[in-house]
Amino acid sequence: VWAAGVKASPVQAKAKGLTLDPKGRVIVDQTLQAKGAPGVFAIGDGACFTPARGKPLPGTAAIAVQEGDHVARLIAGQLKGEKPLPFKPAFPGFVVPIGGKFALSTMHGVHGGFWAWVDRKRVDFQYFRSILPFWRALDVWLRGARLYLKND
């Protein structure tokens, strides 16, 4: 089930054998398998994963991508008879653009202003680089940066 947006799909509430949290997300164990339903995985907006620190992870794309990668490795490993490993999320932080050359960032401690905007531009380039060849990513990134600099 794919849930576009920031809430769980209502389809999950209709599925038998799944334990849901108050937000309608499937409660998963440390391997991202639905509690009480071995072999059923939930990720992204549809999953409620609580790491050892005791607070459920936020529903962000960065976390969902990590969960997807982990589950793909688990399924491939299960086909080879391997034991499932626990999910260990990496939390890089948030960058929130405010406008112009101003942003808020938690990537190097909480800060706002120009240097947070620089964090944002770095994150933008990393994203472009993940989906485009290097020179195309650089071109797209530079066009966006020039637009911000020109409209100052």
PDB file of C-alpha atoms in Angstrom:
ATOM      1  CA  VAL A   1       0.000   0.000   0.000  1.00  0.00           C
ATOM      2  CA  TRP A   2       1.400   3.400  -0.957  1.00  0.00           C
ATOM      3  CA  ALA A   3       0.148   6.412   1.009  1.00  0.00           C
ATOM      4  CA  ALA A   4       0.899   9.686  -0.752  1.00  0.00           C
ATOM      5  CA  GLY A   5       1.066  12.553   1.675  1.00  0.00           C
ATOM      6  CA  VAL A   6       1.724  12.640   5.375  1.00  0.00           C
ATOM      7  CA  LYS A   7      -0.898  10.290   6.696  1.00  0.00           C
ATOM      8  CA  ALA A   8      -1.490   6.592   6.620  1.00  0.00           C
ATOM      9  CA  SER A   9      -3.710   5.052   3.985  1.00  0.00           C
ATOM     10  CA  PRO A  10      -7.231   4.240   5.214  1.00  0.00           C
ATOM     11  CA  VAL A  11      -6.794   0.833   3.545  1.00  0.00           C
ATOM     12  CA  GLN A  12      -4.558  -0.178   6.453  1.00  0.00           C
ATOM     13  CA  ALA A  13      -7.426   0.206   8.931  1.00  0.00           C
ATOM     14  CA  LYS A  14      -9.394  -2.382   6.953  1.00  0.00           C
ATOM     15  CA  ALA A  15      -6.599  -4.964   6.884  1.00  0.00           C
ATOM     16  CA  LYS A  16      -7.024  -7.786   9.374  1.00  0.00           C
ATOM     17  CA  GLY A  17      -4.245  -8.657  11.794  1.00  0.00           C
ATOM     18  CA  LEU A  18      -2.450  -5.295  11.761  1.00  0.00           C
ATOM     19  CA  THR A  19      -1.941  -3.281  14.935  1.00  0.00           C
ATOM     20  CA  LEU A  20      -2.349   0.449  14.321  1.00  0.00           C
ATOM     21  CA  ASP A  21      -1.291   3.487  16.326  1.00  0.00           C
ATOM     22  CA  PRO A  22      -3.747   6.364  16.971  1.00  0.00           C
ATOM     23  CA  LYS A  23      -2.723   7.951  13.634  1.00  0.00           C
ATOM     24  CA  GLY A  24      -3.666   4.796  11.710  1.00  0.00           C
ATOM     25  CA  ARG A  25      -0.072   3.739  11.015  1.00  0.00           C
ATOM     26  CA  VAL A  26       0.989   0.095  11.220  1.00  0.00           C
ATOM     27  CA  ILE A  27       3.055  -0.535  14.344  1.00  0.00           C
ATOM     28  CA  VAL A  28       6.245  -2.288  13.277  1.00  0.00           C
ATOM     29  CA  ASP A  29       9.002  -4.074  15.155  1.00  0.00           C
ATOM     30  CA  GLN A  30      12.727  -3.336  14.924  1.00  0.00           C
ATOM     31  CA  THR A  31      12.915  -5.066  11.503  1.00  0.00           C
ATOM     32  CA  LEU A  32       9.963  -3.021  10.119  1.00  0.00           C
ATOM     33  CA  GLN A  33       7.677  -6.056  10.135  1.00  0.00           C
ATOM     34  CA  ALA A  34       4.118  -5.465  11.261  1.00  0.00           C
ATOM     35  CA  LYS A  35       3.620  -6.533  14.869  1.00  0.00           C
ATOM     36  CA  GLY A  36       1.590  -9.726  14.930  1.00  0.00           C
ATOM     37  CA  ALA A  37       1.960 -10.246  11.159  1.00  0.00           C
ATOM     38  CA  PRO A  38       5.377 -11.760  10.369  1.00  0.00           C
ATOM     39  CA  GLY A  39       6.443 -11.291   6.766  1.00  0.00           C
ATOM     40  CA  VAL A  40       4.353  -8.132   6.352  1.00  0.00           C
ATOM     41  CA  PHE A  41       6.443  -4.959   6.178  1.00  0.00           C
ATOM     42  CA  ALA A  42       5.334  -1.344   6.527  1.00  0.00           C
ATOM     43  CA  ILE A  43       7.364   1.740   5.663  1.00  0.00           C
ATOM     44  CA  GLY A  44       6.984   5.480   5.180  1.00  0.00           C
ATOM     45  CA  ASP A  45       3.749   7.260   6.075  1.00  0.00           C
ATOM     46  CA  GLY A  46       2.074   3.930   6.739  1.00  0.00           C
ATOM     47  CA  ALA A  47       4.515   2.769   9.427  1.00  0.00           C
ATOM     48  CA  CYS A  48       5.039   3.640  13.075  1.00  0.00           C
ATOM     49  CA  PHE A  49       8.615   2.696  13.939  1.00  0.00           C
ATOM     50  CA  THR A  50       9.837   3.425  17.446  1.00  0.00           C
ATOM     51  CA  PRO A  51      13.599   3.074  17.885  1.00  0.00           C
ATOM     52  CA  ALA A  52      15.200   2.251  21.225  1.00  0.00           C
ATOM     53  CA  ARG A  53      15.060   5.911  22.337  1.00  0.00           C
ATOM     54  CA  GLY A  54      11.294   5.485  22.627  1.00  0.00           C
ATOM     55  CA  LYS A  55       9.856   8.138  20.281  1.00  0.00           C
ATOM     56  CA  PRO A  56       8.312   7.236  16.879  1.00  0.00           C
ATOM     57  CA  LEU A  57      10.235   8.464  13.836  1.00  0.00           C
ATOM     58  CA  PRO A  58       8.824  11.413  11.880  1.00  0.00           C
ATOM     59  CA  GLY A  59       7.104  10.792   8.559  1.00  0.00           C
ATOM     60  CA  THR A  60       9.764  12.284   6.309  1.00  0.00           C
ATOM     61  CA  ALA A  61      10.928  11.237   2.864  1.00  0.00           C
ATOM     62  CA  ALA A  62      14.487  10.697   4.149  1.00  0.00           C
ATOM     63  CA  ILE A  63      13.268   8.158   6.704  1.00  0.00           C
ATOM     64  CA  ALA A  64      10.927   6.478   4.190  1.00  0.00           C
ATOM     65  CA  VAL A  65      13.776   6.012   1.687  1.00  0.00           C
ATOM     66  CA  GLN A  66      15.967   4.457   4.386  1.00  0.00           C
ATOM     67  CA  GLU A  67      13.111   2.159   5.417  1.00  0.00           C
ATOM     68  CA  GLY A  68      12.535   1.118   1.794  1.00  0.00           C
ATOM     69  CA  ASP A  69      16.222   0.309   1.299  1.00  0.00           C
ATOM     70  CA  HIS A  70      16.260  -1.692   4.531  1.00  0.00           C
ATOM     71  CA  VAL A  71      13.160  -3.721   3.681  1.00  0.00           C
ATOM     72  CA  ALA A  72      14.481  -4.464   0.179  1.00  0.00           C
ATOM     73  CA  ARG A  73      17.699  -5.822   1.727  1.00  0.00           C
ATOM     74  CA  LEU A  74      15.682  -7.851   4.269  1.00  0.00           C
ATOM     75  CA  ILE A  75      13.495  -9.446   1.615  1.00  0.00           C
ATOM     76  CA  ALA A  76      16.529 -10.308  -0.532  1.00  0.00           C
ATOM     77  CA  GLY A  77      18.210 -11.741   2.564  1.00  0.00           C
ATOM     78  CA  GLN A  78      15.152 -13.780   3.514  1.00  0.00           C
ATOM     79  CA  LEU A  79      15.196 -15.392   0.073  1.00  0.00           C
ATOM     80  CA  LYS A  80      18.744 -16.523   0.877  1.00  0.00           C
ATOM     81  CA  GLY A  81      17.742 -17.752   4.349  1.00  0.00           C
ATOM     82  CA  GLU A  82      19.395 -14.898   6.251  1.00  0.00           C
ATOM     83  CA  LYS A  83      18.146 -13.635   9.611  1.00  0.00           C
ATOM     84  CA  PRO A  84      16.492 -10.175   9.461  1.00  0.00           C
ATOM     85  CA  LEU A  85      18.591  -7.336  10.876  1.00  0.00           C
ATOM     86  CA  PRO A  86      17.125  -4.442  12.860  1.00  0.00           C
ATOM     87  CA  PHE A  87      16.536  -1.093  11.150  1.00  0.00           C
ATOM     88  CA  LYS A  88      19.017   1.590  12.252  1.00  0.00           C
ATOM     89  CA  PRO A  89      17.876   4.975  10.937  1.00  0.00           C
ATOM     90  CA  ALA A  90      20.242   7.850  10.282  1.00  0.00           C
ATOM     91  CA  PHE A  91      18.754  11.222  11.091  1.00  0.00           C
ATOM     92  CA  PRO A  92      20.574  13.927   9.115  1.00  0.00           C
ATOM     93  CA  GLY A  93      18.342  16.767  10.323  1.00  0.00           C
ATOM     94  CA  PHE A  94      15.980  19.211   8.661  1.00  0.00           C
ATOM     95  CA  VAL A  95      16.423  22.243   6.435  1.00  0.00           C
ATOM     96  CA  VAL A  96      13.371  24.459   6.023  1.00  0.00           C
ATOM     97  CA  PRO A  97      13.499  27.178   3.348  1.00  0.00           C
ATOM     98  CA  ILE A  98      11.892  30.414   4.509  1.00  0.00           C
ATOM     99  CA  GLY A  99      12.445  32.555   1.413  1.00  0.00           C
ATOM    100  CA  GLY A 100      15.216  34.298  -0.441  1.00  0.00           C
ATOM    101  CA  LYS A 101      18.562  33.366   1.093  1.00  0.00           C
ATOM    102  CA  PHE A 102      17.084  32.476   4.471  1.00  0.00           C
ATOM    103  CA  ALA A 103      16.363  29.051   5.952  1.00  0.00           C
ATOM    104  CA  LEU A 104      16.248  27.193   9.246  1.00  0.00           C
ATOM    105  CA  SER A 105      18.491  24.177   9.723  1.00  0.00           C
ATOM    106  CA  THR A 106      19.179  21.511  12.327  1.00  0.00           C
ATOM    107  CA  MET A 107      22.064  19.978  10.386  1.00  0.00           C
ATOM    108  CA  HIS A 108      24.907  21.631  12.323  1.00  0.00           C
ATOM    109  CA  GLY A 109      22.955  22.611  15.401  1.00  0.00           C
ATOM    110  CA  VAL A 110      19.811  24.717  15.164  1.00  0.00           C
ATOM    111  CA  HIS A 111      20.429  27.924  13.256  1.00  0.00           C
ATOM    112  CA  GLY A 112      18.767  30.229  10.777  1.00  0.00           C
ATOM    113  CA  GLY A 113      19.786  32.722   8.134  1.00  0.00           C
ATOM    114  CA  PHE A 114      22.274  32.643   5.289  1.00  0.00           C
ATOM    115  CA  TRP A 115      24.330  29.657   6.501  1.00  0.00           C
ATOM    116  CA  ALA A 116      21.175  27.594   6.892  1.00  0.00           C
ATOM    117  CA  TRP A 117      20.355  28.560   3.277  1.00  0.00           C
ATOM    118  CA  VAL A 118      23.808  27.276   2.293  1.00  0.00           C
ATOM    119  CA  ASP A 119      22.883  23.973   4.015  1.00  0.00           C
ATOM    120  CA  ARG A 120      19.704  23.940   1.936  1.00  0.00           C
ATOM    121  CA  LYS A 121      21.592  24.475  -1.318  1.00  0.00           C
ATOM    122  CA  ARG A 122      23.998  21.661  -0.381  1.00  0.00           C
ATOM    123  CA  VAL A 123      21.067  19.321   0.298  1.00  0.00           C
ATOM    124  CA  ASP A 124      19.497  20.347  -3.034  1.00  0.00           C
ATOM    125  CA  PHE A 125      22.707  19.425  -4.870  1.00  0.00           C
ATOM    126  CA  GLN A 126      22.942  16.069  -3.074  1.00  0.00           C
ATOM    127  CA  TYR A 127      19.387  15.300  -4.163  1.00  0.00           C
ATOM    128  CA  PHE A 128      19.988  16.324  -7.781  1.00  0.00           C
ATOM    129  CA  ARG A 129      23.168  14.234  -7.753  1.00  0.00           C
ATOM    130  CA  SER A 130      21.215  11.193  -6.547  1.00  0.00           C
ATOM    131  CA  ILE A 131      18.860  11.294  -9.556  1.00  0.00           C
ATOM    132  CA  LEU A 132      20.963  12.887 -12.328  1.00  0.00           C
ATOM    133  CA  PRO A 133      24.422  12.476 -13.822  1.00  0.00           C
ATOM    134  CA  PHE A 134      26.959  14.763 -12.115  1.00  0.00           C
ATOM    135  CA  TRP A 135      27.211  17.475 -14.788  1.00  0.00           C
ATOM    136  CA  ARG A 136      23.433  17.635 -15.296  1.00  0.00           C
ATOM    137  CA  ALA A 137      22.917  17.852 -11.519  1.00  0.00           C
ATOM    138  CA  LEU A 138      25.456  20.665 -11.314  1.00  0.00           C
ATOM    139  CA  ASP A 139      23.739  22.531 -14.168  1.00  0.00           C
ATOM    140  CA  VAL A 140      20.282  22.275 -12.566  1.00  0.00           C
ATOM    141  CA  TRP A 141      21.680  23.277  -9.168  1.00  0.00           C
ATOM    142  CA  LEU A 142      23.571  26.296 -10.574  1.00  0.00           C
ATOM    143  CA  ARG A 143      20.469  27.533 -12.414  1.00  0.00           C
ATOM    144  CA  GLY A 144      18.526  27.497  -9.159  1.00  0.00           C
ATOM    145  CA  ALA A 145      21.337  29.169  -7.221  1.00  0.00           C
ATOM    146  CA  ARG A 146      21.668  31.901  -9.873  1.00  0.00           C
ATOM    147  CA  LEU A 147      17.941  32.559  -9.701  1.00  0.00           C
ATOM    148  CA  TYR A 148      18.135  33.135  -5.939  1.00  0.00           C
ATOM    149  CA  LEU A 149      21.224  35.329  -6.278  1.00  0.00           C
ATOM    150  CA  LYS A 150      19.706  37.347  -9.149  1.00  0.00           C
ATOM    151  CA  ASN A 151      16.400  37.964  -7.329  1.00  0.00           C
ATOM    152  CA  ASP A 152      18.058  39.317  -4.204  1.00  0.00           C
TER     153      ASP A 152
END
